[in-house]
Amino acid sequence: MSISNLLVQYFLNLIKWIVCPLVFMSIMSGVISMKDIKKVGSIGGKAVLYYMVTTAFAVSIGLVFANLFKGFFPVLQTTDLTFKAKDPVSFMDTLVGIFPSNFIAPFVTANMLQIIVASLIIGFAMIMIGDNSGNDSRAIKTLNDICIKAMEMILKLSPIGVFCLLCPVIAENGTAVLGSLAMVLLAAYICYIIHAVLVYSTMVRTFSGISPLKFFKGMMPAMMFAFSSASSVGTLPLNMECADKLGAKKEIYSFVLPLGATINMDGTAIYQGVCSIFIASCFGIDLTLNQMLTIVLTATLASIGTAGVPGAGVVMLAMVLESVGLPVEGIALVAGVDRIFDMGRTVVNITGDASCAVVISSIESRKV
Ligand code: ASP
């Protein structure tokens, strides 16, 4: 084995190693962060519904547009990354197999949907038993922070991993691969814009009577900060200020925005949809409708567990790929330009959170 193959293997093994505990811990801490939902009553329910529906819509837009762009994506000729597709599983079988029958099996087999379900059940169980001391929640939060730190350490290796993976691919397939990266980026950015314009504009206009122009103008400072920092969590203070100026109520945005920064990732979902199609296409695989539905389901649920920090989406992509049997090696194709994807997806993520705060504020004020 050459030294470059060895480095690639180290990098990919580490990504595969961290993704299961990361998903498990971050979904649990996402669920635990909803524990105030009862306190805020219907507002919490509405926010979670808004977040889940818009995220499912986002990943669907990503899948549709990436399919339209498929003609521009190359099929790799390289032998190193050749991949044999697994037998397709029907969506019904996926749904049936979603509940694990053994506690550790989902981790051993890296069955992402089962890990998501297990973490949701345990997270909600933790809320139900109540935790007056706050020790349990703090323990999960600390474990989650440890996983995020480990992920950041592994991502520091990505320049080496990506370089070693991409070099033979470019040598064997030519620089067209790099050109096609521009097309994936373009597809993702088109989807980011369409989603923001179509979904958020419609929602704020319909429910709050705010013109889309006013909404996006008011959101500009937070959007610019999100673009440069690629962190939803880091943008939170500025996002609160913008939501406030747009007329969202303090008691609503101070709950809905931190929750959104933890569980709502529409931009990340779009990115996962687009990249799954791109990677499948590079390996010469046509995704079936069943696999696409599985991606919608996985990416929507995964968004609960995506940390609002730079680079989290790329590790979650590994999980989405695993869920439909696509090769995790594929992330090397897009990881080199991940920061560019990340800047755009973070803008969409935080704009989605703010639109939810504005919409729910208007709905609630109409009730009074
Ligand atoms: N950077 C994104 C955010 O903070 C998460 C991601 O990597 O997709 O919202």
GROMACS .gro file of C-alpha atoms and ligand atoms in nm:
model
  377
    1MET     CA    1   0.000   0.000   0.000
    2SER     CA    2   0.140   0.340  -0.097
    3ILE     CA    3   0.184   0.610   0.165
    4SER     CA    4  -0.092   0.819   0.005
    5ASN     CA    5  -0.336   0.525   0.021
    6LEU     CA    6  -0.243   0.479   0.384
    7LEU     CA    7  -0.319   0.845   0.464
    8VAL     CA    8  -0.649   0.826   0.276
    9GLN     CA    9  -0.745   0.517   0.473
   10TYR     CA   10  -0.658   0.687   0.804
   11PHE     CA   11  -0.872   0.989   0.715
   12LEU     CA   12  -1.173   0.789   0.597
   13ASN     CA   13  -1.155   0.547   0.889
   14LEU     CA   14  -1.155   0.836   1.134
   15ILE     CA   15  -1.457   0.999   0.967
   16LYS     CA   16  -1.646   0.667   0.977
   17TRP     CA   17  -1.539   0.619   1.337
   18ILE     CA   18  -1.663   0.956   1.464
   19VAL     CA   19  -1.988   0.979   1.269
   20CYS     CA   20  -2.191   0.731   1.480
   21PRO     CA   21  -2.114   0.874   1.827
   22LEU     CA   22  -2.140   1.225   1.686
   23VAL     CA   23  -2.488   1.164   1.546
   24PHE     CA   24  -2.599   0.985   1.862
   25MET     CA   25  -2.478   1.256   2.100
   26SER     CA   26  -2.577   1.555   1.894
   27ILE     CA   27  -2.930   1.431   1.828
   28MET     CA   28  -2.974   1.357   2.197
   29SER     CA   29  -2.853   1.701   2.293
   30GLY     CA   30  -3.076   1.852   2.021
   31VAL     CA   31  -3.376   1.671   2.168
   32ILE     CA   32  -3.283   1.770   2.522
   33SER     CA   33  -3.261   2.132   2.412
   34MET     CA   34  -3.631   2.101   2.328
   35LYS     CA   35  -3.717   2.028   2.689
   36ASP     CA   36  -3.863   2.372   2.732
   37ILE     CA   37  -4.116   2.291   2.462
   38LYS     CA   38  -4.375   2.204   2.725
   39LYS     CA   39  -4.307   2.535   2.893
   40VAL     CA   40  -4.359   2.733   2.576
   41GLY     CA   41  -4.651   2.512   2.477
   42SER     CA   42  -4.780   2.545   2.125
   43ILE     CA   43  -4.495   2.774   2.017
   44GLY     CA   44  -4.246   2.488   2.058
   45GLY     CA   45  -4.466   2.247   1.863
   46LYS     CA   46  -4.514   2.498   1.582
   47ALA     CA   47  -4.141   2.572   1.565
   48VAL     CA   48  -4.045   2.202   1.543
   49LEU     CA   49  -4.312   2.143   1.276
   50TYR     CA   50  -4.193   2.446   1.077
   51TYR     CA   51  -3.832   2.332   1.102
   52MET     CA   52  -3.898   1.972   0.999
   53VAL     CA   53  -4.131   2.055   0.707
   54THR     CA   54  -3.899   2.324   0.563
   55THR     CA   55  -3.597   2.093   0.597
   56ALA     CA   56  -3.775   1.807   0.416
   57PHE     CA   57  -3.866   2.057   0.144
   58ALA     CA   58  -3.505   2.180   0.129
   59VAL     CA   59  -3.353   1.837   0.075
   60SER     CA   60  -3.617   1.761  -0.190
   61ILE     CA   61  -3.525   2.080  -0.379
   62GLY     CA   62  -3.160   1.973  -0.357
   63LEU     CA   63  -3.237   1.631  -0.501
   64VAL     CA   64  -3.455   1.766  -0.784
   65PHE     CA   65  -3.202   2.027  -0.896
   66ALA     CA   66  -2.901   1.800  -0.866
   67ASN     CA   67  -3.084   1.554  -1.093
   68LEU     CA   68  -3.132   1.833  -1.347
   69PHE     CA   69  -2.759   1.906  -1.329
   70LYS     CA   70  -2.660   1.539  -1.356
   71GLY     CA   71  -2.555   1.575  -1.718
   72PHE     CA   72  -2.267   1.797  -1.601
   73PHE     CA   73  -2.140   1.551  -1.343
   74PRO     CA   74  -1.865   1.311  -1.454
   75VAL     CA   75  -1.855   0.934  -1.417
   76LEU     CA   76  -1.516   0.845  -1.269
   77GLN     CA   77  -1.301   0.599  -1.461
   78THR     CA   78  -1.054   0.552  -1.180
   79THR     CA   79  -1.004   0.208  -1.032
   80ASP     CA   80  -0.911   0.333  -0.683
   81LEU     CA   81  -1.256   0.470  -0.612
   82THR     CA   82  -1.455   0.211  -0.802
   83PHE     CA   83  -1.755   0.108  -0.603
   84LYS     CA   84  -1.999  -0.175  -0.621
   85ALA     CA   85  -2.351  -0.063  -0.539
   86LYS     CA   86  -2.537  -0.263  -0.277
   87ASP     CA   87  -2.868  -0.421  -0.367
   88PRO     CA   88  -3.132  -0.150  -0.344
   89VAL     CA   89  -3.357  -0.176  -0.039
   90SER     CA   90  -3.721  -0.071  -0.078
   91PHE     CA   91  -3.838   0.236   0.113
   92MET     CA   92  -4.088   0.016   0.294
   93ASP     CA   93  -3.807  -0.217   0.409
   94THR     CA   94  -3.612   0.091   0.519
   95LEU     CA   95  -3.910   0.205   0.727
   96VAL     CA   96  -3.957  -0.143   0.873
   97GLY     CA   97  -3.590  -0.174   0.961
   98ILE     CA   98  -3.575   0.170   1.119
   99PHE     CA   99  -3.628   0.032   1.473
  100PRO     CA  100  -3.322  -0.143   1.614
  101SER     CA  101  -3.366  -0.480   1.787
  102ASN     CA  102  -3.028  -0.471   1.953
  103PHE     CA  103  -2.877  -0.178   2.139
  104ILE     CA  104  -2.528  -0.188   1.993
  105ALA     CA  105  -2.599  -0.337   1.649
  106PRO     CA  106  -2.682   0.002   1.488
  107PHE     CA  107  -2.337   0.126   1.591
  108VAL     CA  108  -2.157  -0.187   1.477
  109THR     CA  109  -2.325  -0.184   1.136
  110ALA     CA  110  -2.331   0.200   1.115
  111ASN     CA  111  -2.706   0.188   1.049
  112MET     CA  112  -2.774   0.561   1.054
  113LEU     CA  113  -3.153   0.557   1.062
  114GLN     CA  114  -3.149   0.317   1.356
  115ILE     CA  115  -2.895   0.537   1.536
  116ILE     CA  116  -3.119   0.839   1.478
  117VAL     CA  117  -3.424   0.655   1.612
  118ALA     CA  118  -3.232   0.527   1.916
  119SER     CA  119  -3.102   0.874   1.999
  120LEU     CA  120  -3.450   1.029   1.959
  121ILE     CA  121  -3.602   0.768   2.194
  122ILE     CA  122  -3.333   0.809   2.459
  123GLY     CA  123  -3.335   1.189   2.425
  124PHE     CA  124  -3.713   1.205   2.478
  125ALA     CA  125  -3.686   0.952   2.762
  126MET     CA  126  -3.437   1.184   2.930
  127ILE     CA  127  -3.682   1.473   2.901
  128MET     CA  128  -3.961   1.257   3.043
  129ILE     CA  129  -3.777   1.137   3.352
  130GLY     CA  130  -3.707   1.502   3.432
  131ASP     CA  131  -3.369   1.618   3.547
  132ASN     CA  132  -3.400   1.883   3.812
  133SER     CA  133  -3.029   1.893   3.886
  134GLY     CA  134  -2.943   1.937   3.520
  135ASN     CA  135  -2.659   1.685   3.560
  136ASP     CA  136  -2.782   1.444   3.291
  137SER     CA  137  -2.826   1.718   3.033
  138ARG     CA  138  -2.485   1.860   3.119
  139ALA     CA  139  -2.328   1.514   3.079
  140ILE     CA  140  -2.482   1.470   2.732
  141LYS     CA  141  -2.381   1.822   2.634
  142THR     CA  142  -2.024   1.755   2.744
  143LEU     CA  143  -2.012   1.425   2.553
  144ASN     CA  144  -2.151   1.608   2.251
  145ASP     CA  145  -1.888   1.880   2.283
  146ILE     CA  146  -1.618   1.611   2.304
  147CYS     CA  147  -1.748   1.450   1.982
  148ILE     CA  148  -1.756   1.789   1.808
  149LYS     CA  149  -1.399   1.860   1.920
  150ALA     CA  150  -1.288   1.517   1.793
  151MET     CA  151  -1.467   1.590   1.464
  152GLU     CA  152  -1.284   1.922   1.435
  153MET     CA  153  -0.952   1.745   1.497
  154ILE     CA  154  -1.029   1.490   1.226
  155LEU     CA  155  -1.139   1.763   0.985
  156LYS     CA  156  -0.796   1.926   1.028
  157LEU     CA  157  -0.663   1.622   0.841
  158SER     CA  158  -0.900   1.679   0.553
  159PRO     CA  159  -0.655   1.879   0.335
  160ILE     CA  160  -0.415   1.579   0.341
  161GLY     CA  161  -0.695   1.323   0.302
  162VAL     CA  162  -0.861   1.515   0.019
  163PHE     CA  163  -0.529   1.575  -0.157
  164CYS     CA  164  -0.432   1.206  -0.145
  165LEU     CA  165  -0.777   1.098  -0.261
  166LEU     CA  166  -0.819   1.353  -0.534
  167CYS     CA  167  -0.472   1.328  -0.691
  168PRO     CA  168  -0.518   0.981  -0.842
  169VAL     CA  169  -0.876   1.069  -0.940
  170ILE     CA  170  -0.758   1.377  -1.131
  171ALA     CA  171  -0.462   1.189  -1.279
  172GLU     CA  172  -0.693   0.923  -1.419
  173ASN     CA  173  -0.997   1.132  -1.506
  174GLY     CA  174  -0.843   1.463  -1.600
  175THR     CA  175  -0.920   1.806  -1.465
  176ALA     CA  176  -1.285   1.775  -1.575
  177VAL     CA  177  -1.352   1.654  -1.220
  178LEU     CA  178  -1.249   1.993  -1.085
  179GLY     CA  179  -1.468   2.168  -1.342
  180SER     CA  180  -1.761   1.957  -1.234
  181LEU     CA  181  -1.708   2.076  -0.877
  182ALA     CA  182  -1.797   2.423  -0.999
  183MET     CA  183  -2.123   2.276  -1.133
  184VAL     CA  184  -2.209   2.112  -0.798
  185LEU     CA  185  -2.138   2.439  -0.621
  186LEU     CA  186  -2.357   2.621  -0.871
  187ALA     CA  187  -2.637   2.366  -0.826
  188ALA     CA  188  -2.617   2.402  -0.446
  189TYR     CA  189  -2.618   2.783  -0.456
  190ILE     CA  190  -2.912   2.789  -0.698
  191CYS     CA  191  -3.102   2.567  -0.454
  192TYR     CA  192  -3.003   2.784  -0.156
  193ILE     CA  193  -3.143   3.089  -0.334
  194ILE     CA  194  -3.458   2.915  -0.459
  195HIS     CA  195  -3.532   2.775  -0.115
  196ALA     CA  196  -3.481   3.111   0.057
  197VAL     CA  197  -3.680   3.304  -0.201
  198LEU     CA  198  -3.958   3.051  -0.243
  199VAL     CA  199  -4.008   2.919   0.109
  200TYR     CA  200  -3.902   3.198   0.344
  201SER     CA  201  -4.044   3.481   0.131
  202THR     CA  202  -4.377   3.302   0.098
  203MET     CA  203  -4.393   3.223   0.468
  204VAL     CA  204  -4.309   3.572   0.595
  205ARG     CA  205  -4.534   3.736   0.337
  206THR     CA  206  -4.830   3.506   0.404
  207PHE     CA  207  -4.814   3.498   0.781
  208SER     CA  208  -4.654   3.828   0.874
  209GLY     CA  209  -4.736   4.051   0.578
  210ILE     CA  210  -4.367   4.147   0.557
  211SER     CA  211  -4.241   4.200   0.205
  212PRO     CA  212  -3.961   3.957   0.112
  213LEU     CA  213  -3.739   4.256   0.027
  214LYS     CA  214  -3.782   4.401   0.375
  215PHE     CA  215  -3.719   4.061   0.530
  216PHE     CA  216  -3.397   3.994   0.345
  217LYS     CA  217  -3.278   4.355   0.392
  218GLY     CA  218  -3.341   4.326   0.766
  219MET     CA  219  -3.159   3.991   0.773
  220MET     CA  220  -2.856   4.117   0.578
  221PRO     CA  221  -2.621   4.175   0.877
  222ALA     CA  222  -2.684   3.824   1.014
  223MET     CA  223  -2.663   3.668   0.667
  224MET     CA  224  -2.329   3.837   0.600
  225PHE     CA  225  -2.192   3.724   0.935
  226ALA     CA  226  -2.314   3.367   0.873
  227PHE     CA  227  -2.151   3.372   0.528
  228SER     CA  228  -1.814   3.474   0.668
  229SER     CA  229  -1.819   3.266   0.988
  230ALA     CA  230  -1.996   2.950   0.857
  231SER     CA  231  -2.139   2.906   1.206
  232SER     CA  232  -2.509   2.923   1.298
  233VAL     CA  233  -2.424   2.922   1.666
  234GLY     CA  234  -2.176   3.208   1.624
  235THR     CA  235  -2.437   3.408   1.432
  236LEU     CA  236  -2.702   3.364   1.702
  237PRO     CA  237  -2.662   3.705   1.876
  238LEU     CA  238  -2.677   3.892   1.546
  239ASN     CA  239  -2.968   3.678   1.428
  240MET     CA  240  -3.161   3.771   1.743
  241GLU     CA  241  -3.098   4.139   1.679
  242CYS     CA  242  -3.220   4.112   1.319
  243ALA     CA  243  -3.528   3.912   1.417
  244ASP     CA  244  -3.605   4.173   1.681
  245LYS     CA  245  -3.583   4.456   1.426
  246LEU     CA  246  -3.811   4.259   1.193
  247GLY     CA  247  -4.078   4.261   1.463
  248ALA     CA  248  -4.038   3.913   1.613
  249LYS     CA  249  -4.136   3.898   1.980
  250LYS     CA  250  -3.853   3.861   2.229
  251GLU     CA  251  -4.015   3.573   2.419
  252ILE     CA  252  -4.053   3.387   2.089
  253TYR     CA  253  -3.721   3.450   1.918
  254SER     CA  254  -3.524   3.392   2.236
  255PHE     CA  255  -3.657   3.035   2.233
  256VAL     CA  256  -3.702   2.968   1.861
  257LEU     CA  257  -3.361   3.095   1.741
  258PRO     CA  258  -3.134   2.895   1.976
  259LEU     CA  259  -3.352   2.590   1.906
  260GLY     CA  260  -3.318   2.653   1.532
  261ALA     CA  261  -2.939   2.691   1.556
  262THR     CA  262  -2.937   2.344   1.712
  263ILE     CA  263  -3.197   2.150   1.513
  264ASN     CA  264  -3.280   2.340   1.193
  265MET     CA  265  -3.040   2.312   0.899
  266ASP     CA  266  -3.218   2.370   0.568
  267GLY     CA  267  -2.899   2.475   0.387
  268THR     CA  268  -2.717   2.168   0.512
  269ALA     CA  269  -3.006   1.948   0.396
  270ILE     CA  270  -2.989   2.102   0.046
  271TYR     CA  271  -2.614   2.042   0.037
  272GLN     CA  272  -2.665   1.678   0.136
  273GLY     CA  273  -2.925   1.625  -0.136
  274VAL     CA  274  -2.708   1.785  -0.406
  275CYS     CA  275  -2.386   1.611  -0.300
  276SER     CA  276  -2.550   1.268  -0.271
  277ILE     CA  277  -2.662   1.290  -0.634
  278PHE     CA  278  -2.320   1.422  -0.742
  279ILE     CA  279  -2.129   1.147  -0.561
  280ALA     CA  280  -2.367   0.876  -0.685
  281SER     CA  281  -2.324   1.006  -1.035
  282CYS     CA  282  -1.942   1.007  -1.007
  283PHE     CA  283  -1.957   0.639  -0.913
  284GLY     CA  284  -2.193   0.566  -1.201
  285ILE     CA  285  -2.489   0.493  -0.973
  286ASP     CA  286  -2.844   0.603  -1.048
  287LEU     CA  287  -3.027   0.657  -0.721
  288THR     CA  288  -3.370   0.498  -0.710
  289LEU     CA  289  -3.679   0.681  -0.582
  290ASN     CA  290  -3.658   0.467  -0.268
  291GLN     CA  291  -3.302   0.580  -0.203
  292MET     CA  292  -3.400   0.944  -0.258
  293LEU     CA  293  -3.687   0.910  -0.011
  294THR     CA  294  -3.441   0.760   0.236
  295ILE     CA  295  -3.212   1.060   0.182
  296VAL     CA  296  -3.504   1.299   0.252
  297LEU     CA  297  -3.584   1.110   0.571
  298THR     CA  298  -3.223   1.078   0.688
  299ALA     CA  299  -3.120   1.434   0.603
  300THR     CA  300  -3.430   1.579   0.772
  301LEU     CA  301  -3.371   1.384   1.090
  302ALA     CA  302  -2.994   1.438   1.068
  303SER     CA  303  -3.047   1.812   1.069
  304ILE     CA  304  -3.156   1.778   1.435
  305GLY     CA  305  -2.811   1.644   1.505
  306THR     CA  306  -2.601   1.877   1.291
  307ALA     CA  307  -2.398   2.108   1.511
  308GLY     CA  308  -2.411   2.474   1.410
  309VAL     CA  309  -2.035   2.496   1.364
  310PRO     CA  310  -1.816   2.508   1.051
  311GLY     CA  311  -1.774   2.176   0.872
  312ALA     CA  312  -2.037   1.977   1.064
  313GLY     CA  313  -2.238   1.919   0.746
  314VAL     CA  314  -1.960   1.727   0.572
  315VAL     CA  315  -1.946   1.466   0.849
  316MET     CA  316  -2.325   1.438   0.838
  317LEU     CA  317  -2.295   1.384   0.463
  318ALA     CA  318  -2.092   1.070   0.542
  319MET     CA  319  -2.392   0.950   0.737
  320VAL     CA  320  -2.645   1.028   0.462
  321LEU     CA  321  -2.425   0.842   0.213
  322GLU     CA  322  -2.405   0.542   0.445
  323SER     CA  323  -2.783   0.537   0.482
  324VAL     CA  324  -2.830   0.464   0.111
  325GLY     CA  325  -2.519   0.252   0.069
  326LEU     CA  326  -2.315   0.513  -0.119
  327PRO     CA  327  -1.937   0.513  -0.065
  328VAL     CA  328  -1.815   0.745   0.211
  329GLU     CA  329  -1.499   0.790  -0.001
  330GLY     CA  330  -1.715   1.021  -0.212
  331ILE     CA  331  -1.697   1.299   0.044
  332ALA     CA  332  -1.335   1.353  -0.059
  333LEU     CA  333  -1.466   1.476  -0.394
  334VAL     CA  334  -1.652   1.765  -0.231
  335ALA     CA  335  -1.463   1.813   0.097
  336GLY     CA  336  -1.189   2.020  -0.069
  337VAL     CA  337  -1.436   2.299  -0.140
  338ASP     CA  338  -1.652   2.240   0.164
  339ARG     CA  339  -1.597   2.585   0.307
  340ILE     CA  340  -1.760   2.741  -0.001
  341PHE     CA  341  -2.063   2.512   0.037
  342ASP     CA  342  -2.063   2.580   0.410
  343MET     CA  343  -2.078   2.959   0.380
  344GLY     CA  344  -2.393   2.940   0.168
  345ARG     CA  345  -2.562   2.667   0.368
  346THR     CA  346  -2.508   2.852   0.696
  347VAL     CA  347  -2.676   3.162   0.549
  348VAL     CA  348  -2.980   2.949   0.461
  349ASN     CA  349  -2.975   2.779   0.802
  350ILE     CA  350  -2.992   3.102   1.002
  351THR     CA  351  -3.239   3.270   0.763
  352GLY     CA  352  -3.472   2.973   0.811
  353ASP     CA  353  -3.451   3.014   1.189
  354ALA     CA  354  -3.532   3.386   1.168
  355SER     CA  355  -3.823   3.331   0.927
  356CYS     CA  356  -3.969   3.086   1.178
  357ALA     CA  357  -3.937   3.342   1.461
  358VAL     CA  358  -4.106   3.610   1.252
  359VAL     CA  359  -4.387   3.380   1.131
  360ILE     CA  360  -4.466   3.238   1.477
  361SER     CA  361  -4.457   3.586   1.633
  362SER     CA  362  -4.724   3.702   1.386
  363ILE     CA  363  -4.938   3.392   1.438
  364GLU     CA  364  -4.921   3.431   1.816
  365SER     CA  365  -4.993   3.804   1.813
  366ARG     CA  366  -5.304   3.745   1.605
  367LYS     CA  367  -5.436   3.518   1.878
  368VAL     CA  368  -5.430   3.792   2.139
  369ASP     N1  369  -2.181   2.536   0.929
  369ASP     C1  370  -2.318   2.501   0.937
  369ASP     C2  371  -2.389   2.585   1.042
  369ASP     O1  372  -2.326   2.632   1.132
  369ASP     C3  373  -2.340   2.356   0.967
  369ASP     C4  374  -2.287   2.273   0.852
  369ASP     O2  375  -2.166   2.248   0.845
  369ASP     O3  376  -2.366   2.238   0.764
  369ASP     O4  377  -2.508   2.601   1.034
   0.00000   0.00000   0.00000
